[in-house]
Structure formats: structure tokens, C-alpha cells
């Protein structure tokens, strides 16, 4: 586990190592194929994020004001995300519940508000051992791992009611509406969570009436504009080091005698942790220019933290978003015929940062029963580099090429996820049809963000432990763990996009004016 985490945190890896990460997306695309499309390739150990790429979250616009058909119409300027998670453990079983709220600002003056709740379940296990050189002090190390699978639902609201020739002014007005609408949603949640009782329906109506006054003058077109369903799997592990407190084994009338030292408790700090997550999000668009479309977003994320104070963090994200006509897709599913994608977006990002903080655990023993109290918090400053490639599939040939790649036809394991940066280079003689398509027609872009993440965690556990030599095995009878994370990311640097192929076939990177014309508003 420590080697995997160390590799994750080392974000500045050589190019050949980064190439190995591409094959991880085979795991994302595998559910589409119905067979193991990655059988001939190895899975990698190694957004939004992340989450910096647009992925399938924003509506694309084929009409570009600056006249270059290769320039994307808009970019994500900033994102404010809050995530609250509660995990309950009973024996080896874990049950989790989380809510994520995102407020996104776009360079065309629009704002999106997204809220997704998710529940999941899985298993966990841990093992600890004494450190031979520190036996007298009681030094110990612990390795634990968890696997979770979950599903969720939610919505996305688009705020674009303020429209003028000034996207900066539109952004300010639409952001104010989105914030006010978020307050309305919170108020409605409070109304809906009222306990049953006498006159509960009347009181609920009164509560809803007052909550309705919080709505902005210009509401979103529909609540929600996009219906979201989500499934996810997560594998995580951590390594912690600490010490045990021991008695001398002498007490009471027999104080002169000793049965040997006894464990009284412990204190430990987490120094390494890693998480690998696969998400599948389905978005059905009800309104707007994407009304009647369905988008599947497949995301693979690897994240690691090293240092007792969370001094180094690293994250890599790879995402594929595919859009279909919803009615046609449903009919093709019913008839068991090939699908015809209309749009493909590939997004990759990597994040590196450092900061202060601590996550630890203290416990006391009462015989074999242990009571543990844990927690921590901190702040991380990081930089995110995001690349994106967008393809509008307006003919059967291109659509079929993408569908074949998704379903594993033609052995995509040799290069499962073409890099947007690589797509700007001249394709080699062994380039796949998708790589050539991305080079010839893809809208390629690069973005950089600065991010600030604040988090805190609190936990309580009641467990049962058994010692076998220097090893100790244990499990929780009951545990609860609460985590809050707030992340703000804002665009920096010089956003660029790749123009059309020039002499020799290469695609130069130039200023992305549709992105730089608007500045993000601090939230």
C-alpha cells in the first residue's frame, strides 16, 4: 500500500509511467463492451478534479464567436464544491452516505448548480503489528483497506436568464441567482425534514411558503435541468504509525507480582493513504440546447496523501463523456442494435499540492474491547492541470469509429485513452482511427487552476481485538466517521486551445479568447 501511495503522490512521473495510467480507463470503458476489452493490456496501479475538466457537465456550443471552428465556446472559470460524508461501520460492513454540492462559473456568463446525494456499502479490514525496535515503547504500525460500491441521484440547474452583450455582467447576475436558489433549496430541505406530528401538513405548507420567498427573480429554466444518476466503486487504504500505552502488570494486593505488561490504549497518526475510485454518471437533459440528450460520464480517479500532516497530495483523473440522442439510445437498447454517439469528450487532469493538517486516532482498552476516538483537519493548496478533447460526431463514419472504440473493437488496449496533448501532434503511422479523428476534428484545450481545500474529520469506534505474537487483529463492533470537505478552484495562467492542422499536420496552441474574456468572481 505504501508503494502505491508513494507512486500516486509522485505526480511528476516520467512520460512512460504516465502512459501506463491510460490503460486504467479500460476499467471505465469495460462496462460498455460486454466483454473484457482490456484483456491484452495491464491495468494501471496509478474531474470536476481533478475535477477541473468540463467533462460532460457543460453544454457545448458549435458556434464560435471568434470564427475558428476549433475554438471551444466556453470554459470552466471556477468551481466551489462542498462534500459531506457519513460512514457507519458494523463489524466488517461499511455503509456510507454523502452529499456533494457544486457551484460552477462559465466564461459565457452562465452558472450551474449541481447537487448529488449518494449512498453505498462495502467491506473493510485492518491489521497491525508491533515495531521490533520500539517494543518497549509500544510502537506499532497499522494497514487497513476498504472497498465500497454506491449509487446516487441528483440534479443540475442552469442559470442563464441574464443575457446581454457583456458576459462579465451576466456572470455576476446569474451567480447571484444561483446562490439565492441554493438558499431556497436548503430552506426546502428543512421543511421536508420536519418530523411528523399534529398539524405537520399545515406547518409544512407554511414553511414551504416562506421558503418560496427565497427564490431568485429569475429561476432556472426547470428544476432540475438535468436529472443525474450515479454509481461508483471505491478502493482505499491507509498506513498509520503510533504507540501503545502499557501498564507494568502490578496492581492491588499483588502489587509485588506481575502478570506482564497490559495494553491500556494507543495513539497514532495516519502517514499514508490512497484511494482509487470509478464513477459512472448518467445525465438526462430535460431543457436547454441539449434537451432530449443522454450523457454517460465514466471517471477513474487515483488519489494519495503522504505525511503525518498531509504534507503532500497527488491526484490523477481520467474521464470519458459520451452523448447520445436519448430516444434513439433507448430504442437501440430495446432492439439490441448498435448505438450512435453524437458527442465525445475526453478529459484528463492531474493535481499536486501540499499543506498542513493532521489525522489521527487515540484509544483505550478495557480487556479485549477498545474504544477509539479519531479526527483531524487541515488545509491544502494545490495546482490542477486539465486537458480536454471534444468531438462532435455529425456523420455515421465518425460515430461508428467512436462506438467501436468504446466497445473494444479493434483492440483499444494498445492505447485506451488518447491524450488531448498528443492529439495536437502529427499522428504516427500506427495511430488508431480515434487518434486520427481527434487530431483532424477535435476541439483541444488546456487549463490550469489553483485550488484551496479545507477539511475536517471526526470518528468514534468500539472494537474488539485479539493479539497473536507481535500482530494484532481486530474489528469494529460499531463505528461512525464524519468528513467535511470544501474545495475552491479558480482558473490561472494562460488558457490555450489547438487550432486546426497547419503545414506538416501539427496543431499549434494559441490563446483561448472565449475563455479569457471573462474573469471568475470570488465566492
Coordinates of C-alpha atoms in Angstrom, one line a residue:
X1 CA 0.0 0.0 0.0
X2 CA 2.8 2.4 0.9
X3 CA 4.5 1.9 -2.5
X4 CA 1.2 2.5 -4.3
X5 CA 0.6 5.7 -2.4
X6 CA 4.1 6.9 -2.9
X7 CA 3.7 6.4 -6.6
X8 CA 0.4 8.3 -6.6
X9 CA 1.8 11.3 -4.7
X10 CA 4.8 11.5 -7.0
X11 CA 2.8 13.4 -9.6
X12 CA 5.8 14.5 -11.7
X13 CA 6.3 11.0 -13.1
X14 CA 8.1 10.2 -16.4
X15 CA 6.1 10.1 -19.6
X16 CA 6.3 6.3 -19.9
X17 CA 4.8 5.9 -16.4
X18 CA 2.0 8.3 -17.3
X19 CA 1.3 6.3 -20.4
X20 CA 0.6 3.3 -18.1
X21 CA -2.1 5.2 -16.4
X22 CA -4.0 5.4 -19.7
X23 CA -4.8 1.7 -19.5
X24 CA -6.7 2.3 -16.3
X25 CA -9.5 3.7 -18.4
X26 CA -10.1 0.3 -19.8
X27 CA -11.7 -0.4 -16.4
X28 CA -14.1 2.6 -17.1
X29 CA -14.9 1.5 -20.6
X30 CA -15.3 -2.2 -19.8
X31 CA -19.0 -1.9 -18.8
X32 CA -19.8 -0.6 -22.3
X33 CA -18.2 -3.5 -24.1
X34 CA -19.9 -6.5 -22.6
X35 CA -16.6 -8.4 -22.8
X36 CA -13.1 -7.7 -21.4
X37 CA -11.8 -5.2 -24.0
X38 CA -8.7 -4.8 -21.9
X39 CA -7.7 -8.5 -21.8
X40 CA -4.5 -7.8 -23.7
X41 CA -3.5 -4.8 -21.6
X42 CA -2.5 -4.4 -18.0
X43 CA -4.5 -2.3 -15.5
X44 CA -2.5 0.6 -14.1
X45 CA -1.9 1.0 -10.4
X46 CA -1.7 4.5 -10.7
X47 CA -12.6 15.5 -12.8
X48 CA -14.8 18.4 -12.0
X49 CA -10.8 17.2 -10.4
X50 CA -9.2 16.6 -10.8
X51 CA -12.5 17.9 -11.2
X52 CA -11.1 20.7 -13.2
X53 CA -12.3 19.5 -16.6
X54 CA -15.7 20.2 -18.1
X55 CA -16.3 16.5 -18.9
X56 CA -19.9 16.1 -19.8
X57 CA -21.1 18.7 -17.3
X58 CA -21.4 21.8 -19.6
X59 CA -23.4 22.3 -22.7
X60 CA -21.3 22.5 -25.8
X61 CA -21.8 25.2 -28.5
X62 CA -20.9 24.5 -32.1
X63 CA -21.0 28.2 -33.0
X64 CA -17.8 30.1 -32.1
X65 CA -17.9 33.9 -32.0
X66 CA -14.2 34.3 -33.0
X67 CA -14.7 32.4 -36.2
X68 CA -12.4 29.4 -35.5
X69 CA -14.4 26.2 -35.5
X70 CA -11.6 24.5 -33.4
X71 CA -12.0 27.0 -30.5
X72 CA -14.3 25.7 -27.7
X73 CA -17.2 28.1 -27.0
X74 CA -16.6 28.3 -23.2
X75 CA -14.5 27.1 -20.3
X76 CA -14.9 26.5 -16.6
X77 CA -13.7 29.6 -14.7
X78 CA -14.1 28.4 -11.1
X79 CA -15.8 25.8 -9.0
X80 CA -16.9 25.9 -5.4
X81 CA -17.6 22.3 -4.1
X82 CA -18.7 21.1 -0.7
X83 CA -18.9 17.4 0.2
X84 CA -20.2 15.9 3.5
X85 CA -19.8 12.2 4.1
X86 CA -21.0 10.0 6.9
X87 CA -19.8 6.4 7.2
X88 CA -21.2 3.9 9.7
X89 CA -19.4 0.6 10.3
X90 CA -20.9 -2.5 11.8
X91 CA -18.4 -5.4 12.1
X92 CA -16.7 -5.7 8.7
X93 CA -19.5 -3.9 6.9
X94 CA -19.4 -0.2 6.0
X95 CA -22.4 2.0 5.0
X96 CA -21.8 5.5 3.6
X97 CA -23.9 8.5 2.7
X98 CA -22.7 11.7 1.1
X99 CA -23.9 14.9 -0.4
X100 CA -21.9 17.0 -2.9
X101 CA -22.9 20.5 -4.0
X102 CA -21.0 22.2 -6.9
X103 CA -21.4 25.8 -8.0
X104 CA -19.6 26.4 -11.3
X105 CA -18.9 29.7 -13.2
X106 CA -18.5 29.5 -17.0
X107 CA -16.9 32.0 -19.3
X108 CA -20.1 32.6 -21.4
X109 CA -21.7 34.2 -18.3
X110 CA -23.8 31.1 -17.3
X111 CA -23.7 29.4 -13.9
X112 CA -24.6 25.8 -13.0
X113 CA -25.6 24.5 -9.6
X114 CA -25.3 20.7 -9.1
X115 CA -26.3 18.6 -6.1
X116 CA -25.9 14.8 -5.9
X117 CA -26.6 12.5 -2.9
X118 CA -25.0 9.1 -2.8
X119 CA -25.3 6.0 -0.6
X120 CA -23.1 2.9 -0.7
X121 CA -21.9 -0.1 1.1
X122 CA -18.8 -2.3 1.3
X123 CA -16.3 -4.1 3.4
X124 CA -13.2 -3.2 5.4
X125 CA -10.4 -4.9 7.2
X126 CA -7.2 -4.0 9.0
X127 CA -4.1 -5.5 10.6
X128 CA -1.5 -4.0 12.9
X129 CA 1.9 -5.1 14.1
X130 CA 4.5 -4.0 16.7
X131 CA 7.7 -2.4 15.5
X132 CA 10.5 -4.6 16.8
X133 CA 12.9 -1.8 17.6
X134 CA 10.3 0.0 19.6
X135 CA 8.7 -2.9 21.5
X136 CA 9.4 -1.3 24.9
X137 CA 7.8 2.0 23.8
X138 CA 4.9 0.2 22.3
X139 CA 5.5 1.4 18.7
X140 CA 3.1 -0.1 16.1
X141 CA 2.1 0.2 12.5
X142 CA -1.4 -0.4 11.0
X143 CA -2.5 -1.2 7.5
X144 CA -6.2 -1.0 6.6
X145 CA -8.2 -1.3 3.4
X146 CA -11.8 -0.6 2.3
X147 CA -13.9 -1.4 -0.7
X148 CA -17.2 0.5 -1.3
X149 CA -19.8 0.4 -4.1
X150 CA -22.6 3.0 -4.2
X151 CA -25.2 4.8 -6.2
X152 CA -26.8 8.2 -6.1
X153 CA -29.0 10.7 -7.8
X154 CA -29.4 14.5 -8.1
X155 CA -29.9 17.4 -10.4
X156 CA -28.2 20.2 -12.2
X157 CA -29.7 23.7 -12.6
X158 CA -28.6 26.1 -15.3
X159 CA -28.7 29.8 -14.6
X160 CA -28.6 31.8 -17.9
X161 CA -31.6 34.1 -17.5
X162 CA -29.4 37.2 -17.5
X163 CA -28.3 37.6 -21.1
X164 CA -26.6 40.7 -22.6
X165 CA -23.6 41.6 -24.7
X166 CA -21.5 41.7 -21.5
X167 CA -20.7 38.1 -20.3
X168 CA -19.0 39.5 -17.2
X169 CA -22.1 41.3 -16.1
X170 CA -24.2 38.2 -16.9
X171 CA -21.9 36.1 -14.8
X172 CA -22.3 38.3 -11.8
X173 CA -26.2 38.4 -12.1
X174 CA -26.5 34.6 -12.8
X175 CA -24.2 33.8 -9.9
X176 CA -26.3 35.9 -7.5
X177 CA -29.4 34.0 -8.7
X178 CA -27.7 30.6 -8.3
X179 CA -26.6 31.5 -4.7
X180 CA -30.1 32.6 -3.8
X181 CA -31.6 29.5 -5.3
X182 CA -29.2 27.4 -3.3
X183 CA -30.6 29.1 -0.1
X184 CA -34.1 28.2 -1.3
X185 CA -33.1 24.5 -1.7
X186 CA -31.7 24.5 1.8
X187 CA -34.9 26.0 3.2
X188 CA -37.0 23.4 1.4
X189 CA -34.8 20.6 2.8
X190 CA -35.5 21.9 6.3
X191 CA -39.2 22.0 5.5
X192 CA -39.2 18.4 4.1
X193 CA -37.3 17.1 7.1
X194 CA -39.8 18.2 9.7
X195 CA -40.9 15.3 11.9
X196 CA -44.4 14.0 11.7
X197 CA -46.9 15.3 14.3
X198 CA -50.0 17.2 14.9
X199 CA -50.7 19.8 12.2
X200 CA -47.5 18.7 10.4
X201 CA -49.0 19.3 7.0
X202 CA -50.2 22.8 7.8
X203 CA -46.9 23.7 9.3
X204 CA -45.1 22.2 6.2
X205 CA -47.2 24.4 3.9
X206 CA -46.3 27.5 6.0
X207 CA -42.7 26.5 5.9
X208 CA -42.8 26.0 2.2
X209 CA -44.5 29.4 1.7
X210 CA -41.7 31.2 3.5
X211 CA -39.0 29.1 1.8
X212 CA -40.5 30.1 -1.6
X213 CA -39.8 33.7 -0.8
X214 CA -36.1 32.9 -1.1
X215 CA -36.4 32.1 -4.8
X216 CA -34.5 34.5 -7.1
X217 CA -36.4 36.7 -9.6
X218 CA -35.1 34.7 -12.5
X219 CA -35.4 31.0 -11.6
X220 CA -33.6 28.2 -13.6
X221 CA -35.5 27.0 -16.7
X222 CA -36.5 23.9 -14.9
X223 CA -35.6 22.2 -11.6
X224 CA -33.6 20.3 -12.4
X225 CA -32.4 21.0 -15.9
X226 CA -30.6 17.7 -15.8
X227 CA -31.5 14.5 -14.0
X228 CA -28.4 12.7 -12.7
X229 CA -27.9 9.1 -11.6
X230 CA -24.6 7.8 -10.4
X231 CA -22.9 4.6 -9.5
X232 CA -19.4 4.3 -8.0
X233 CA -16.9 1.9 -6.6
X234 CA -14.0 2.8 -4.3
X235 CA -11.0 1.0 -3.0
X236 CA -8.9 2.7 -0.3
X237 CA -6.2 2.0 2.2
X238 CA -4.0 3.8 4.7
X239 CA -0.9 3.3 6.8
X240 CA -0.6 4.8 10.3
X241 CA 2.1 4.7 12.9
X242 CA 1.9 5.3 16.6
X243 CA 2.5 3.9 20.1
X244 CA 0.7 1.9 22.7
X245 CA 0.4 2.7 26.4
X246 CA 1.2 -0.3 28.7
X247 CA 0.9 -0.9 32.4
X248 CA 3.5 -2.7 34.4
X249 CA 1.1 -5.5 35.2
X250 CA 1.3 -4.8 39.0
X251 CA -1.8 -3.8 40.9
X252 CA -3.8 -4.1 44.2
X253 CA -2.7 -6.6 46.9
X254 CA -0.5 -8.4 44.5
X255 CA 1.4 -5.3 43.6
X256 CA 4.7 -7.2 44.0
X257 CA 3.7 -9.7 41.4
X258 CA 3.2 -9.1 37.7
X259 CA 1.3 -10.9 35.0
X260 CA 3.2 -8.9 32.4
X261 CA 2.5 -5.6 30.8
X262 CA -1.0 -4.9 29.7
X263 CA -2.2 -2.7 26.9
X264 CA -4.1 0.4 28.1
X265 CA -4.6 2.3 24.9
X266 CA -2.9 3.8 21.9
X267 CA -2.3 7.0 19.9
X268 CA -1.5 7.0 16.2
X269 CA -1.3 9.3 13.2
X270 CA -2.0 8.5 9.5
X271 CA 1.0 9.0 7.3
X272 CA 0.0 7.4 4.0
X273 CA -3.4 7.0 2.4
X274 CA -4.6 6.2 -1.1
X275 CA -8.0 5.9 -2.9
X276 CA -9.0 4.6 -6.3
X277 CA -12.5 5.5 -7.5
X278 CA -14.6 4.6 -10.5
X279 CA -17.7 6.6 -11.2
X280 CA -20.4 6.2 -13.8
X281 CA -22.8 9.2 -14.1
X282 CA -25.9 9.3 -16.3
X283 CA -27.3 12.7 -17.2
X284 CA -30.6 13.1 -18.9
X285 CA -31.1 16.6 -20.2
X286 CA -34.6 18.0 -19.9
X287 CA -34.2 21.6 -21.1
X288 CA -31.7 23.8 -22.9
X289 CA -29.9 23.1 -26.1
X290 CA -29.1 19.6 -25.0
X291 CA -32.7 18.8 -24.3
X292 CA -33.5 15.2 -25.3
X293 CA -29.9 14.0 -24.9
X294 CA -28.4 11.5 -22.6
X295 CA -24.8 11.6 -21.5
X296 CA -22.7 8.8 -19.9
X297 CA -19.7 10.0 -17.9
X298 CA -17.0 7.5 -16.9
X299 CA -14.4 8.7 -14.4
X300 CA -11.4 7.0 -13.0
X301 CA -9.6 8.8 -10.1
X302 CA -6.5 7.9 -8.1
X303 CA -5.6 10.0 -5.1
X304 CA -2.9 9.8 -2.4
X305 CA -1.7 11.7 0.7
X306 CA 1.7 11.3 2.4
X307 CA 3.0 12.8 5.6
X308 CA 1.5 12.8 9.1
X309 CA 0.4 16.4 8.5
X310 CA -0.9 15.7 5.0
X311 CA 2.2 17.5 3.6
X312 CA 2.0 16.1 0.1
X313 CA -1.1 15.2 -2.1
X314 CA -1.5 13.9 -5.6
X315 CA -4.4 13.1 -7.8
X316 CA -4.9 11.9 -11.3
X317 CA -8.3 11.8 -13.1
X318 CA -9.3 10.4 -16.5
X319 CA -12.8 10.9 -17.8
X320 CA -14.8 9.9 -20.9
X321 CA -18.2 11.5 -21.6
X322 CA -20.4 10.2 -24.4
X323 CA -23.6 11.9 -25.5
X324 CA -26.5 10.2 -27.4
X325 CA -30.0 11.1 -28.6
X326 CA -32.0 9.8 -25.6
X327 CA -34.9 8.5 -27.6
X328 CA -32.7 6.8 -30.2
X329 CA -30.5 5.3 -27.4
X330 CA -33.4 3.8 -25.6
X331 CA -34.8 2.3 -28.8
X332 CA -31.4 0.9 -29.7
X333 CA -31.2 -0.7 -26.2
X334 CA -34.6 -2.2 -26.7
X335 CA -33.8 -3.6 -30.2
X336 CA -30.3 -4.6 -29.1
X337 CA -28.7 -2.7 -32.0
X338 CA -25.5 -0.6 -32.2
X339 CA -25.6 2.9 -30.7
X340 CA -24.8 6.1 -32.5
X341 CA -23.0 8.6 -30.2
X342 CA -23.3 12.3 -31.2
X343 CA -20.5 13.7 -29.0
X344 CA -17.4 12.5 -27.2
X345 CA -15.4 14.4 -24.6
X346 CA -12.1 13.1 -23.1
X347 CA -10.8 14.9 -20.1
X348 CA -7.6 14.3 -18.1
X349 CA -6.2 16.1 -15.1
X350 CA -3.5 15.9 -12.5
X351 CA -3.3 17.7 -9.2
X352 CA -0.3 18.3 -6.9
X353 CA -0.3 20.2 -3.6
X354 CA 0.8 20.4 0.0
X355 CA -0.5 21.8 3.2
X356 CA -0.8 21.4 6.9
X357 CA -3.1 19.2 8.9
X358 CA -3.3 16.0 10.9
X359 CA -5.5 12.9 11.1
X360 CA -5.0 10.6 14.0
X361 CA -6.6 8.3 16.5
X362 CA -6.5 7.7 20.2
X363 CA -7.9 4.8 22.1
X364 CA -8.3 3.0 25.4
X365 CA -8.6 -0.7 26.1
X366 CA -10.9 -2.5 28.5
X367 CA -9.8 -6.1 28.1
X368 CA -10.3 -7.1 24.5
X369 CA -12.8 -4.2 23.9
X370 CA -11.3 -1.0 22.6
X371 CA -12.8 2.5 22.3
X372 CA -11.2 4.7 19.7
X373 CA -11.8 8.4 19.1
X374 CA -10.2 10.0 16.0
X375 CA -10.3 13.1 14.0
X376 CA -8.3 15.8 12.3
X377 CA -8.4 18.7 9.9
X378 CA -6.2 20.8 7.6
X379 CA -5.8 22.9 4.5
X380 CA -4.2 22.1 1.2
X381 CA -3.0 24.4 -1.5
X382 CA -2.7 22.7 -4.9
X383 CA -2.4 23.2 -8.6
X384 CA -4.5 21.4 -11.2
X385 CA -3.6 20.9 -14.9
X386 CA -6.6 19.9 -17.1
X387 CA -6.7 18.9 -20.7
X388 CA -9.8 18.2 -22.8
X389 CA -10.7 16.9 -26.3
X390 CA -14.2 17.3 -27.7
X391 CA -15.6 15.6 -30.8
X392 CA -18.9 16.5 -32.4
X393 CA -19.9 13.3 -34.3
X394 CA -22.0 14.6 -37.2
X395 CA -21.8 11.7 -39.5
X396 CA -22.2 7.9 -39.4
X397 CA -18.5 7.2 -40.1
X398 CA -17.2 9.2 -37.2
X399 CA -19.9 8.0 -34.9
X400 CA -19.2 4.3 -35.7
X401 CA -15.5 4.9 -35.1
X402 CA -16.1 6.2 -31.6
X403 CA -18.6 3.4 -30.8
X404 CA -16.2 0.8 -32.0
X405 CA -13.5 2.3 -29.7
X406 CA -15.9 2.3 -26.8
X407 CA -17.0 -1.3 -27.3
X408 CA -13.4 -2.5 -27.7
X409 CA -13.5 -3.3 -31.4
X410 CA -10.0 -3.1 -32.9
X411 CA -8.1 -3.7 -29.6
X412 CA -8.1 -0.3 -27.9
X413 CA -6.0 -1.7 -25.1
X414 CA -2.9 -0.7 -27.1
X415 CA -3.8 3.0 -26.4
X416 CA -7.1 3.0 -24.4
X417 CA -7.3 6.8 -23.8
X418 CA -5.6 9.2 -26.3
X419 CA -4.2 12.2 -24.6
X420 CA -5.6 15.6 -25.7
X421 CA -2.0 16.9 -25.9
X422 CA -0.9 14.0 -28.1
X423 CA -3.9 14.7 -30.3
X424 CA -2.3 18.0 -31.3
X425 CA 0.7 16.3 -32.7
X426 CA 1.0 14.7 -36.2
X427 CA -0.4 11.2 -36.0
X428 CA 2.1 8.3 -36.4
X429 CA 1.7 5.5 -38.9
X430 CA 0.2 3.2 -36.3
X431 CA -2.4 5.8 -35.0
X432 CA -5.8 4.4 -34.3
X433 CA -8.9 5.7 -36.1
X434 CA -9.9 7.6 -32.9
X435 CA -6.5 9.2 -32.6
X436 CA -6.7 10.4 -36.2
X437 CA -10.2 11.7 -35.6
X438 CA -9.2 13.6 -32.5
X439 CA -6.3 15.2 -34.4
X440 CA -8.4 16.1 -37.5
X441 CA -11.6 17.3 -35.9
X442 CA -11.2 17.5 -32.1
X443 CA -11.5 20.7 -30.1
X444 CA -8.4 20.5 -27.9
X445 CA -7.8 22.7 -24.8
X446 CA -5.6 23.2 -21.8
X447 CA -6.5 24.8 -18.5
X448 CA -4.7 25.4 -15.2
X449 CA -6.3 26.0 -11.8
X450 CA -5.2 26.9 -8.3
X451 CA -7.2 25.1 -5.6
X452 CA -7.7 25.5 -1.8
X453 CA -9.2 22.6 0.1
X454 CA -10.3 22.8 3.8
X455 CA -11.4 19.6 5.5
X456 CA -12.1 18.1 8.9
X457 CA -12.9 14.7 10.2
X458 CA -14.3 13.1 13.4
X459 CA -14.8 9.5 14.3
X460 CA -15.8 7.2 17.1
X461 CA -15.4 3.4 17.2
X462 CA -16.0 0.5 19.6
X463 CA -14.0 -2.6 18.7
X464 CA -12.7 -6.0 19.7
X465 CA -9.1 -7.0 19.4
X466 CA -7.0 -10.2 19.6
X467 CA -3.2 -10.3 19.8
X468 CA -1.2 -13.0 18.1
X469 CA 2.5 -12.5 18.8
X470 CA 3.6 -9.1 17.5
X471 CA 0.5 -8.9 15.3
X472 CA -2.9 -7.8 16.5
X473 CA -6.2 -8.5 14.7
X474 CA -9.3 -6.6 15.4
X475 CA -12.6 -5.4 14.1
X476 CA -15.1 -2.7 15.0
X477 CA -18.3 -3.7 16.6
X478 CA -19.6 -0.2 15.7
X479 CA -18.1 3.0 14.3
X480 CA -19.2 6.3 12.8
X481 CA -17.0 8.6 10.7
X482 CA -17.9 12.1 9.6
X483 CA -15.9 14.1 7.0
X484 CA -16.5 17.6 5.6
X485 CA -14.5 18.9 2.6
X486 CA -14.8 22.3 1.0
X487 CA -12.8 22.9 -2.2
X488 CA -12.4 26.1 -4.2
X489 CA -10.6 26.2 -7.5
X490 CA -10.0 29.2 -9.8
X491 CA -8.6 29.4 -13.3
X492 CA -5.0 30.7 -13.6
X493 CA -2.3 31.1 -16.2
X494 CA -3.0 31.4 -19.9
X495 CA -5.8 29.1 -21.2
X496 CA -4.9 27.7 -24.7
X497 CA -6.6 25.7 -27.4
X498 CA -5.2 24.0 -30.5
X499 CA -6.0 25.5 -33.9
X500 CA -6.7 23.4 -37.0
X501 CA -3.9 21.4 -38.6
X502 CA -1.2 23.6 -40.2
X503 CA 1.6 22.8 -42.6
X504 CA 3.0 19.4 -41.7
X505 CA -0.1 18.5 -39.8
X506 CA 0.7 19.8 -36.3
X507 CA -1.8 21.9 -34.4
X508 CA -0.3 25.0 -32.7
X509 CA -1.6 26.1 -29.3
X510 CA -2.9 29.7 -29.1
X511 CA -4.8 31.9 -26.7
X512 CA -8.3 30.7 -25.8
X513 CA -10.1 34.0 -26.2
X514 CA -13.6 32.6 -25.4
X515 CA -12.1 31.6 -22.0
X516 CA -10.1 34.7 -21.2
X517 CA -12.8 37.3 -22.0
X518 CA -14.5 36.7 -18.6
X519 CA -13.0 36.7 -15.1
X520 CA -14.2 34.4 -12.3
X521 CA -16.0 36.1 -9.4
X522 CA -14.7 35.2 -5.9
X523 CA -17.4 33.3 -3.9

